[in-house]
Amino acid sequence: MLTQAELVDYSGHCSARRDGGSFFINSGASIRSILTAEDIVAIDFDGSLLDGTAKPPVEFPLHAEIYRARPDVRVVMHTHPRWSTLLTMVGVPFRPVFPQGSLLGDVPVLDSPMSVNTRDMGARVAGALGSGPAVLLKSHGAVVVAADMVECFALAIYLEENACRQYMAMQIGSPYVLSAAEQEACRGRLGTPSLYRKAWDHYRVKLGRQNPN
Amino acid sequence: MLTQAELVDYSGHCSARRDGGSFFINSGASIRSILTAEDIVAIDFDGSLLDGTAKPPVEFPLHAEIYRARPDVRVVMHTHPRWSTLLTMVGVPFRPVFPQGSLLGDVPVLDSPMSVNTRDMGARVAGALGSGPAVLLKSHGAVVVAADMVECFALAIYLEENACRQYMAMQIGSPYVLSAAEQEACRGRLGTPSLYRKAWDHYRVKLGRQNPN
Amino acid sequence: MLTQAELVDYSGHCSARRDGGSFFINSGASIRSILTAEDIVAIDFDGSLLDGTAKPPVEFPLHAEIYRARPDVRVVMHTHPRWSTLLTMVGVPFRPVFPQGSLLGDVPVLDSPMSVNTRDMGARVAGALGSGPAVLLKSHGAVVVAADMVECFALAIYLEENACRQYMAMQIGSPYVLSAAEQEACRGRLGTPSLYRKAWDHYRVKLGRQNPN
Amino acid sequence: MLTQAELVDYSGHCSARRDGGSFFINSGASIRSILTAEDIVAIDFDGSLLDGTAKPPVEFPLHAEIYRARPDVRVVMHTHPRWSTLLTMVGVPFRPVFPQGSLLGDVPVLDSPMSVNTRDMGARVAGALGSGPAVLLKSHGAVVVAADMVECFALAIYLEENACRQYMAMQIGSPYVLSAAEQEACRGRLGTPSLYRKAWDHYRVKLGRQNPN
């Protein structure tokens, strides 16, 4: 839970499955605050409060409908990353252009810029996500899912780094997309708990430097 | 008045209506200084000093002519934002490309890069503004108006954020513009005093961090 | 001399006319060092040391040949500004796109990327400069001249700011160039000692903040 | 060895030839750490540990195969520079666009984005490098070699600076490439130990400022 708090503070709202019918999620507290145990609540898939007193975010259905549709998912992150979102604004598909991007593959896009604050919108996000690790929301943001927090964080970082490189390269030409064989080889080599942990550790140190207190 | 000082210090010059024929405005003091009560003066629509001793900015007619034409306006901000101005330099119209941009709609542009230092120029700005919340000045800057300071500040932030996203997306394609229905829905959900206040609070914290003293 | 030292430290090498046949110039000391009186020397137009012990920069002929050709010039600055240089790399002419840019007008370009370390190259720079306030050196840098240090500094700042805006706007379209009448009006209003001083003061404060010691 | 540690800490992994059949290299330690003597090991061309206890990086064959093929090379740096890599992503050849870029010339590119973790891949890198000072790895990074550490560092800096200028200029047009005669003149003037040392000193001061501890 402490670990979760650290991550959530970094970017947007994040949730962790509690059991078959409920999950923990941070309240609508601002990104600047130091999250405490009080900011995290447990709710069921209809948003009813099971534990805690803070108000769940209005976009809780994004998380709920993914947990409902994907029993394998234990962590859901929803962020508003700059470069990934720019790709969706112009209809350019996300493609793996550096090795770590292979872990995401070709990421689908939900064709709506609106807030995911209803069960119907949540179900559309879950549908667009399918069985993959990520889905982009047009002109809005990104959703990444995984079996644990460290992997989910690493994938969210790789998603944005790949999108940044794709955007930058597009300004001067057409970026090389890794071949199916190259992607397959990269997934085998890079998709390991120890490398996800390395990315996590790298960013913890980096963020700790930028925000020493 | 204290609240006003905080905002003005952030960016450019800003005014607040005093009554039917006069308004408060900060003097030509530089952005770096900590504004004090002495830097704020009250003037009538012809620039005559009613209260205070500092010199009003040469572009006071921009404010005066808007107050004259728009009895509903109680706050006017004139800024020199980077991204919004770049759009005007190349003749690209401002279009809502993210939800908060819907609160501005399609923003008109005054077709002159010159300083607004005469009553005639002020009237041209007021004419281009019409009944809307904002007008851009070609190759020069932006003007945002509102019924109160917090709303005016939030709209100025959204204007520039939308322009930045529009500019960045244009470098790799043609950004999606929110449909009329999407804009209508966003205005209903986002145009509330509590969300304006949230934007205001968010930036106060952010600026406080960057300039701790 | 003290005033000169402050400026020189900011960017590249800079000189001030001493009399009809000689000038002061800073030695090849790096930008990071705090210039002291020892770093400034007086030389004649052939580079012979008249006062001081440090070594004049190899590009001294750039300064010498301008002083020889332009009796009205009392200060010469040679800088390596990012945006102005990018324009020269692709052959895009510098055009006034914001009011202060009018003080530079259409800036000529020397068609060579080589160091200005001979009398012949110096004469080519002076020839390209003609009777104007600035000349760009292809893929290399900029030269600005004026009757005094404060004006020269302000013009160097405006040159780069205009080039930056021109570059940024070119990424999404074709920037509006101020008309001859608008440029004329801007020159009359902005080309005053008090506004040059304001730009100087503004940057002194800004630089003082960034480098407090 | 101490000198080496300073450099390696700055960017990626770096090695120095020990003798005809072995070299020193830093372990896979993260960029944030202060390298100590314990982080540096000596290995032979097959990766067998000759001195030290830390684990050599998986990409050691990149270094080994270059030392095997190029007896003149005493230092190898492998970095992941942003701008150079962007050029390789879109298939734009590196061309000298500013004087210092002439020291690199037209840099070849290895046509694979994969990790250089086998002898075969190392040999492909050495083959692409040929007798030159640098080779780029598609969508991955750069390799620079030299007879000593200071020259190698300076060349790595010039490579990335040139790539940055080339990328930036390409956003608004087609950058001027120095002619063969201009490149020849620049190589004669700029390829000296004292100027390499100046670049090294300049960056040591700059980095020292950014990371005071």
Coordinates of C-alpha atoms in Angstrom, one line a residue, chain B residues 30-32, chain C residues 153 157 196-208:
Chain B
S30 CA 8.0 44.6 -14.5
I31 CA 6.9 41.0 -14.1
R32 CA 9.8 40.2 -11.7
Chain C
F153 CA 22.9 44.3 -26.1
I157 CA 18.4 40.1 -27.6
Y196 CA 17.0 49.7 -24.6
R197 CA 17.8 50.3 -21.0
K198 CA 14.7 48.4 -19.9
A199 CA 15.7 45.4 -21.9
W200 CA 19.2 45.5 -20.4
D201 CA 17.8 45.8 -16.9
H202 CA 15.3 43.0 -17.5
Y203 CA 18.1 40.6 -18.6
R204 CA 20.4 41.7 -15.8
V205 CA 17.8 40.7 -13.2
K206 CA 16.9 37.5 -15.1
L207 CA 20.6 36.4 -15.4
G208 CA 21.3 37.4 -11.8

